[in-house]
């Protein structure tokens, strides 16, 4: 796969964004193994902009690793400074789930009730709240109601 070409202005912006990042992939004495390429691909999918640290003193070897990573992973080389390589690739769109328009499912809620006197410990209860229920301010569970329109004009317009 070919690498992504960026304009100098885009590259400068990515360098600024990568300044505070820590390296997420380390390349050791074995060099660029398939496992390292796989981890770099996973990091690019998760973060988009990553730093890679190379534990090698050979500058030409590091430049070759940067070019090889960019070619294999369809990424853009942002910077090679010292033993750090900075790569960028757009984060792919996540697949939409089937439950996109579904209502929320049951969840566990922790209800804490304090004692009236203040001397005793508060009671803690874990309660399962269904999707159509809500917890009131007093700690009771009530079925959620559809809200009535506040304006007569809005209800007539619908």
XYZ file of N, CA, C and O in Angstrom:
632
model
N 0.844 -1.182 0.000
C 0.000 0.000 0.000
C 0.888 1.244 0.000
O 1.896 1.275 0.688
N 0.494 2.274 -0.700
C 1.293 3.485 -0.716
C 1.089 4.296 0.561
O 0.067 4.188 1.222
N 2.101 5.080 0.879
C 1.957 5.911 2.061
C 1.160 7.174 1.749
O 1.027 7.558 0.598
N 0.632 7.788 2.774
C -0.162 9.006 2.620
C 0.792 10.191 2.494
O 1.765 10.309 3.240
N 0.530 11.072 1.549
C 1.343 12.275 1.377
C 0.617 13.461 1.995
O -0.551 13.706 1.701
N 1.317 14.188 2.835
C 0.766 15.369 3.501
C 1.529 16.607 3.050
O 2.702 16.536 2.683
N 0.849 17.740 3.115
C 1.516 19.000 2.838
C 2.379 19.375 4.035
O 2.156 18.887 5.150
N 3.371 20.231 3.848
C 4.203 20.639 4.991
C 3.396 21.275 6.130
O 3.716 21.075 7.304
N 2.344 22.003 5.796
C 1.517 22.624 6.843
C 0.785 21.559 7.652
O 0.700 21.654 8.887
N 0.255 20.535 6.971
C -0.426 19.449 7.681
C 0.557 18.676 8.555
O 0.255 18.307 9.680
N 1.756 18.438 8.018
C 2.775 17.718 8.774
C 3.180 18.510 10.019
O 3.378 17.942 11.091
N 3.275 19.821 9.879
C 3.641 20.673 11.014
C 2.573 20.606 12.108
O 2.879 20.543 13.294
N 1.311 20.592 11.701
C 0.209 20.496 12.666
C 0.242 19.149 13.404
O 0.057 19.092 14.615
N 0.518 18.078 12.672
C 0.593 16.745 13.293
C 1.790 16.649 14.242
O 1.713 16.014 15.288
N 2.899 17.273 13.878
C 4.073 17.286 14.769
C 3.737 17.976 16.076
O 4.131 17.525 17.155
N 2.986 19.063 15.986
C 2.595 19.784 17.196
C 1.661 18.928 18.056
O 1.767 18.923 19.283
N 0.741 18.197 17.418
C -0.166 17.325 18.165
C 0.581 16.166 18.816
O 0.198 15.683 19.880
N 1.659 15.692 18.190
C 2.406 14.539 18.704
C 3.414 14.920 19.773
O 3.994 14.027 20.401
N 3.627 16.198 20.004
C 4.674 16.630 20.930
C 4.508 16.027 22.319
O 5.474 15.557 22.916
N 3.298 16.003 22.843
C 3.089 15.538 24.216
C 2.887 14.031 24.321
O 2.761 13.501 25.424
N 2.863 13.306 23.207
C 2.600 11.874 23.233
C 3.814 11.090 23.713
O 4.956 11.499 23.515
N 3.549 9.937 24.320
C 4.593 8.994 24.689
C 4.620 7.888 23.645
O 3.608 7.591 23.021
N 5.777 7.246 23.466
C 5.840 6.144 22.497
C 4.942 4.989 22.924
O 4.932 4.601 24.090
N 4.170 4.451 21.975
C 3.280 3.336 22.274
C 3.812 2.029 21.714
O 3.375 0.958 22.116
N 4.765 2.094 20.776
C 5.372 0.898 20.204
C 6.879 1.036 20.355
O 7.439 2.101 20.101
N 7.530 -0.054 20.788
C 8.984 -0.072 20.931
C 9.548 -1.133 19.986
O 9.063 -2.257 19.964
N 10.580 -0.769 19.238
C 11.236 -1.704 18.341
C 12.595 -2.020 18.943
O 13.439 -1.139 19.089
N 12.797 -3.287 19.299
C 14.018 -3.712 19.984
C 15.085 -4.206 19.038
O 15.145 -3.847 17.855
N 15.933 -5.083 19.562
C 17.075 -5.597 18.819
C 16.703 -6.487 17.651
O 17.474 -6.626 16.699
N 15.540 -7.114 17.687
C 15.106 -7.985 16.595
C 14.739 -7.177 15.346
O 14.618 -7.740 14.264
N 14.482 -5.906 15.506
C 14.126 -5.068 14.366
C 12.635 -5.086 14.090
O 11.822 -5.284 14.993
N 12.287 -4.912 12.853
C 10.889 -4.788 12.442
C 10.310 -6.177 12.150
O 10.349 -6.665 11.035
N 9.763 -6.808 13.163
C 9.181 -8.140 13.026
C 7.699 -8.019 12.668
O 7.110 -6.938 12.822
N 7.064 -9.099 12.203
C 5.624 -9.038 11.921
C 4.791 -8.677 13.153
O 3.763 -8.002 13.032
N 5.233 -9.086 14.338
C 4.503 -8.736 15.563
C 4.542 -7.229 15.814
O 3.541 -6.626 16.230
N 5.696 -6.615 15.535
C 5.820 -5.162 15.720
C 4.923 -4.432 14.726
O 4.254 -3.453 15.071
N 4.879 -4.913 13.489
C 4.028 -4.293 12.465
C 2.562 -4.421 12.869
O 1.785 -3.462 12.735
N 2.190 -5.581 13.405
C 0.804 -5.803 13.836
C 0.431 -4.869 14.986
O -0.650 -4.274 14.998
N 1.319 -4.709 15.960
C 1.056 -3.809 17.087
C 0.994 -2.351 16.626
O 0.176 -1.572 17.120
N 1.841 -1.987 15.686
C 1.811 -0.621 15.155
C 0.496 -0.362 14.432
O -0.096 0.714 14.574
N 0.023 -1.358 13.680
C -1.260 -1.230 12.988
C -2.400 -1.063 13.999
O -3.280 -0.214 13.815
N -2.378 -1.860 15.064
C -3.417 -1.749 16.096
C -3.377 -0.379 16.781
O -4.418 0.222 17.060
N -2.174 0.125 17.035
C -2.044 1.441 17.676
C -2.533 2.545 16.753
O -3.182 3.506 17.197
N -2.250 2.436 15.459
C -2.742 3.437 14.507
C -4.260 3.396 14.395
O -4.901 4.443 14.261
N -4.853 2.201 14.453
C -6.311 2.096 14.424
C -6.928 2.724 15.658
O -7.998 3.327 15.586
N -6.273 2.583 16.797
C -6.821 3.099 18.052
C -6.587 4.597 18.226
O -7.472 5.318 18.690
N -5.393 5.073 17.850
C -5.024 6.458 18.173
C -4.900 7.365 16.957
O -5.105 8.570 17.068
N -4.505 6.836 15.833
C -4.328 7.665 14.649
C -2.936 8.260 14.556
O -2.253 8.117 13.555
N -2.482 8.920 15.595
C -1.162 9.548 15.631
C -0.363 8.882 16.738
O -0.773 8.906 17.900
N 0.777 8.266 16.392
C 1.545 7.528 17.400
C 3.026 7.843 17.283
O 3.502 8.309 16.248
N 3.735 7.557 18.384
C 5.190 7.618 18.398
C 5.716 6.204 18.542
O 5.154 5.393 19.282
N 6.804 5.916 17.841
C 7.461 4.614 17.900
C 8.906 4.866 18.317
O 9.595 5.692 17.724
N 9.371 4.147 19.347
C 10.764 4.276 19.784
C 11.549 3.101 19.215
O 11.135 1.956 19.325
N 12.708 3.405 18.595
C 13.573 2.385 18.015
C 14.852 2.328 18.836
O 15.544 3.332 18.973
N 15.150 1.159 19.392
C 16.374 0.985 20.177
C 17.501 0.513 19.262
O 17.956 -0.609 19.329
N 17.935 1.395 18.392
C 19.010 1.092 17.459
C 19.804 2.366 17.235
O 19.248 3.461 17.207
N 21.114 2.224 17.047
C 21.956 3.396 16.826
C 22.156 3.705 15.346
O 22.770 4.702 15.000
N 21.644 2.862 14.458
C 21.816 3.013 13.020
C 20.744 3.939 12.458
O 19.581 3.564 12.332
N 21.136 5.162 12.103
C 20.171 6.145 11.590
C 19.547 5.691 10.275
O 18.347 5.831 10.071
N 20.364 5.161 9.381
C 19.826 4.702 8.092
C 18.840 3.553 8.295
O 17.837 3.457 7.585
N 19.111 2.703 9.250
C 18.199 1.600 9.570
C 16.865 2.111 10.090
O 15.802 1.569 9.746
N 16.910 3.154 10.925
C 15.659 3.746 11.452
C 14.858 4.381 10.326
O 13.631 4.261 10.282
N 15.537 5.064 9.394
C 14.826 5.658 8.263
C 14.201 4.588 7.383
O 13.078 4.763 6.885
N 14.893 3.476 7.214
C 14.344 2.370 6.432
C 13.127 1.772 7.138
O 12.132 1.417 6.488
N 13.196 1.660 8.474
C 12.043 1.151 9.240
C 10.841 2.077 9.093
O 9.711 1.613 8.930
N 11.083 3.392 9.149
C 9.998 4.358 9.001
C 9.354 4.225 7.622
O 8.125 4.175 7.509
N 10.174 4.116 6.588
C 9.630 3.985 5.238
C 8.867 2.674 5.075
O 7.782 2.640 4.473
N 9.409 1.592 5.646
C 8.745 0.296 5.525
C 7.416 0.285 6.275
O 6.411 -0.225 5.771
N 7.387 0.851 7.482
C 6.132 0.922 8.241
C 5.088 1.734 7.491
O 3.921 1.343 7.418
N 5.490 2.861 6.947
C 4.538 3.712 6.228
C 4.005 3.028 4.981
O 2.815 3.143 4.663
N 4.864 2.290 4.271
C 4.406 1.585 3.076
C 3.462 0.442 3.423
O 2.429 0.260 2.787
N 3.812 -0.352 4.440
C 2.997 -1.514 4.787
C 1.659 -1.136 5.414
O 0.663 -1.816 5.204
N 1.647 -0.063 6.195
C 0.454 0.282 6.966
C -0.347 1.437 6.369
O -1.314 1.892 6.983
N 0.065 1.928 5.194
C -0.628 3.038 4.548
C -0.713 4.242 5.493
O -1.772 4.800 5.724
N 0.427 4.606 6.054
C 0.499 5.713 7.001
C 1.371 6.825 6.432
O 2.062 6.644 5.428
N 1.327 7.968 7.088
C 2.139 9.109 6.666
C 3.284 9.296 7.654
O 3.057 9.319 8.865
N 4.525 9.429 7.163
C 5.625 9.729 8.080
C 5.549 11.206 8.483
O 5.523 12.086 7.636
N 5.492 11.437 9.764
C 5.391 12.814 10.246
C 6.758 13.356 10.641
O 7.153 14.446 10.226
N 7.506 12.560 11.427
C 8.779 13.067 11.939
C 9.690 11.903 12.296
O 9.236 10.854 12.748
N 10.992 12.100 12.108
C 12.015 11.166 12.582
C 13.036 12.022 13.293
O 13.811 12.735 12.664
N 12.989 12.001 14.611
C 13.912 12.808 15.391
C 14.556 11.906 16.428
O 13.882 11.318 17.265
N 15.851 11.752 16.312
C 16.571 10.860 17.210
C 16.108 9.433 17.014
O 16.091 8.912 15.902
N 15.720 8.794 18.094
C 15.255 7.410 18.020
C 13.734 7.308 18.020
O 13.175 6.240 18.213
N 13.057 8.447 17.817
C 11.600 8.459 17.779
C 11.094 8.632 16.354
O 11.588 9.469 15.600
N 10.101 7.837 16.020
C 9.421 7.949 14.738
C 7.978 8.329 15.024
O 7.357 7.784 15.929
N 7.436 9.249 14.266
C 6.043 9.657 14.435
C 5.297 9.294 13.165
O 5.712 9.673 12.057
N 4.194 8.541 13.332
C 3.373 8.092 12.208
C 1.949 8.579 12.394
O 1.476 8.725 13.530
N 1.249 8.788 11.277
C -0.158 9.190 11.327
C -0.937 8.460 10.256
O -0.454 8.264 9.135
N -2.133 8.060 10.613
C -3.089 7.494 9.674
C -4.475 7.844 10.193
O -4.715 7.784 11.400
N -5.417 8.221 9.322
C -6.762 8.544 9.816
C -7.382 7.335 10.511
O -7.203 6.199 10.075
N -8.100 7.588 11.581
C -8.764 6.517 12.321
C -9.961 6.054 11.496
O -10.778 6.875 11.073
N -10.091 4.734 11.261
C -11.214 4.250 10.452
C -12.535 4.416 11.189
O -12.592 4.423 12.423
N -13.603 4.557 10.409
C -14.950 4.677 10.983
C -15.335 3.374 11.674
O -15.084 2.296 11.151
N -15.944 3.487 12.831
C -16.396 2.298 13.540
C -17.726 1.845 12.957
O -18.545 2.659 12.542
N -17.918 0.541 12.928
C -19.161 -0.018 12.392
C -20.318 0.316 13.330
O -20.182 0.282 14.562
N -21.452 0.636 12.744
C -22.636 0.965 13.532
C -23.213 -0.299 14.141
O -23.251 -1.347 13.503
N -23.674 -0.195 15.349
C -24.259 -1.358 16.006
C -25.719 -1.512 15.597
O -26.353 -0.583 15.108
N -26.254 -2.714 15.804
C -27.639 -2.979 15.443
C -28.604 -2.242 16.371
O -29.724 -1.951 16.009
N -28.161 -1.960 17.583
C -29.028 -1.339 18.581
C -28.961 0.185 18.517
O -29.126 0.851 19.539
N -28.748 0.730 17.354
C -28.581 2.183 17.229
C -29.774 2.957 17.784
O -29.621 3.897 18.539
N -30.996 2.564 17.435
C -32.168 3.310 17.886
C -32.861 2.662 19.071
O -33.945 3.079 19.464
N -32.254 1.645 19.671
C -32.902 0.913 20.755
C -32.854 1.714 22.056
O -31.997 2.581 22.253
N -33.765 1.408 22.915
C -33.818 2.056 24.224
C -32.731 1.454 25.127
O -32.268 0.345 24.889
N -32.352 2.156 26.180
C -31.309 1.631 27.063
C -31.775 0.389 27.808
O -32.947 0.244 28.134
N -30.846 -0.507 28.090
C -31.140 -1.754 28.789
C -31.035 -1.573 30.292
O -30.823 -0.466 30.806
N -31.176 -2.670 31.034
C -31.098 -2.582 32.486
C -29.681 -2.216 32.941
O -28.698 -2.566 32.294
N -29.598 -1.517 34.050
C -28.310 -1.135 34.619
C -28.394 -1.241 36.135
O -29.476 -1.159 36.720
N -27.263 -1.406 36.760
C -27.203 -1.520 38.221
C -26.850 -0.154 38.781
O -25.875 0.476 38.364
N -27.666 0.317 39.739
C -27.481 1.628 40.347
C -27.262 1.441 41.837
O -27.937 0.637 42.483
N -26.325 2.180 42.394
C -26.059 2.126 43.830
C -26.800 3.282 44.494
O -26.584 4.446 44.156
N -27.681 2.948 45.445
C -28.451 3.970 46.159
C -27.924 4.057 47.581
O -27.868 3.055 48.306
N -27.534 5.254 47.980
C -27.001 5.486 49.322
C -28.007 6.320 50.095
O -28.374 7.412 49.664
N -28.481 5.800 51.245
C -29.392 6.546 52.102
C -28.700 6.807 53.429
O -28.210 5.887 54.083
N -28.666 8.063 53.810
C -28.016 8.453 55.049
C -29.009 8.358 56.201
O -30.221 8.522 56.022
N -28.491 8.109 57.408
C -29.367 7.976 58.575
C -29.874 9.351 59.000
O -29.251 10.378 58.741
N -31.021 9.350 59.678
C -31.628 10.618 60.116
C -30.778 11.284 61.184
O -30.634 12.500 61.218
N -30.193 10.482 62.096
C -29.440 11.058 63.201
C -28.050 11.513 62.774
O -27.469 12.398 63.392
N -27.517 10.869 61.769
C -26.182 11.248 61.325
C -25.095 10.443 62.006
O -23.933 10.540 61.636
N -25.448 9.653 63.039
C -24.449 8.870 63.764
C -24.235 7.493 63.126
O -23.153 6.945 63.217
N -25.247 6.926 62.549
C -25.152 5.588 61.975
C -24.572 5.659 60.563
O -24.586 6.704 59.917
N -24.092 4.516 60.128
C -23.541 4.457 58.775
C -24.666 4.534 57.744
O -25.765 4.061 57.992
N -24.365 5.082 56.584
C -25.389 5.113 55.540
C -25.619 3.703 54.987
O -24.706 2.881 54.951
N -26.850 3.437 54.572
C -27.162 2.143 53.978
C -26.954 2.233 52.469
O -27.335 3.220 51.835
N -26.358 1.202 51.932
C -26.068 1.158 50.510
C -26.827 -0.013 49.914
O -26.759 -1.132 50.419
N -27.575 0.245 48.856
C -28.328 -0.799 48.181
C -28.043 -0.726 46.692
O -28.077 0.357 46.097
N -27.751 -1.902 46.113
C -27.567 -1.966 44.665
C -28.868 -2.477 44.068
O -29.365 -3.525 44.444
N -29.405 -1.698 43.127
C -30.712 -1.994 42.559
C -30.583 -2.031 41.039
O -29.865 -1.217 40.441
N -31.291 -2.965 40.420
C -31.316 -3.039 38.954
C -32.436 -2.138 38.453
O -33.585 -2.279 38.851
N -32.080 -1.204 37.595
C -33.040 -0.251 37.040
C -33.214 -0.582 35.568
O -32.245 -0.656 34.809
N -34.448 -0.810 35.168
C -34.737 -1.134 33.778
C -34.676 0.124 32.915
O -34.588 1.232 33.434
N -34.749 -0.058 31.624
C -34.609 1.057 30.692
C -35.710 2.086 30.796
O -35.498 3.260 30.518
N -36.921 1.676 31.222
C -38.025 2.628 31.307
C -38.231 3.136 32.724
O -39.266 3.697 33.039
N -37.257 2.945 33.615
C -37.366 3.395 35.004
C -36.303 4.441 35.295
O -35.308 4.546 34.590
N -36.556 5.182 36.362
C -35.586 6.189 36.787
C -35.498 6.197 38.297
O -36.397 5.709 38.982
N -34.418 6.738 38.825
C -34.226 6.843 40.271
C -34.529 8.280 40.666
O -33.955 9.225 40.120
N -35.425 8.441 41.630
C -35.782 9.782 42.080
C -34.728 10.296 43.038
O -33.829 9.571 43.458
N -34.884 11.543 43.439
C -33.927 12.160 44.343
C -33.966 11.498 45.723
O -32.958 11.436 46.402
N -35.103 10.964 46.123
C -35.224 10.301 47.417
C -34.748 8.857 47.401
O -34.759 8.192 48.427
N -34.337 8.341 46.250
C -33.833 6.987 46.170
C -34.884 5.973 45.775
O -34.641 4.771 45.840
N -36.050 6.419 45.371
C -37.094 5.501 44.935
C -36.981 5.276 43.434
O -36.454 6.110 42.705
N -37.507 4.143 42.991
C -37.488 3.834 41.557
C -38.881 4.038 41.008
O -39.855 3.497 41.534
N -38.977 4.856 39.972
C -40.270 5.141 39.355
C -40.165 4.888 37.864
O -39.100 5.033 37.266
N -41.280 4.537 37.289
C -41.338 4.350 35.855
C -41.279 5.721 35.187
O -41.982 6.654 35.579
N -40.436 5.844 34.202
C -40.291 7.117 33.505
C -41.544 7.380 32.686
O -42.087 6.492 32.047
N -42.008 8.608 32.735
C -43.204 8.993 31.988
C -42.798 9.820 30.787
O -41.786 10.520 30.800
N -43.600 9.749 29.768
C -43.375 10.609 28.614
C -43.648 12.039 29.050
O -44.619 12.320 29.756
N -42.807 12.935 28.629
C -42.997 14.333 29.002
C -44.095 14.948 28.169
O -44.174 14.742 26.961
N -44.915 15.721 28.843
C -45.982 16.421 28.139
C -45.402 17.684 27.528
O -44.498 18.309 28.095
N -45.904 18.084 26.398
C -45.389 19.335 25.818
C -45.706 20.505 26.746
O -46.794 20.595 27.312
N -44.743 21.379 26.898
C -44.911 22.516 27.802
C -45.712 23.634 27.162
O -46.316 24.439 27.856
N -45.733 23.677 25.857
C -46.405 24.769 25.177
C -47.614 24.248 24.412
O -47.556 23.216 23.749
N -48.724 24.946 24.505
C -49.916 24.570 23.779
C -49.680 24.740 22.280
O -50.138 23.923 21.467
N -48.925 25.771 21.902
C -48.673 26.029 20.495
C -47.856 24.894 19.869
O -48.102 24.501 18.749
N -46.874 24.369 20.621
C -46.050 23.297 20.090
C -46.862 22.030 19.899
O -46.662 21.292 18.952
N -47.798 21.749 20.817
C -48.591 20.538 20.701
C -49.585 20.642 19.537
O -49.903 19.655 18.891
N -50.058 21.848 19.240
C -50.985 22.055 18.120
C -50.227 21.964 16.809
O -50.743 21.417 15.829
N -48.977 22.435 16.774
C -48.184 22.442 15.546
C -47.829 21.022 15.120
O -47.673 20.746 13.947
N -47.683 20.111 16.067
C -47.344 18.729 15.730
C -48.514 18.048 15.162
O -48.915 17.597 14.311
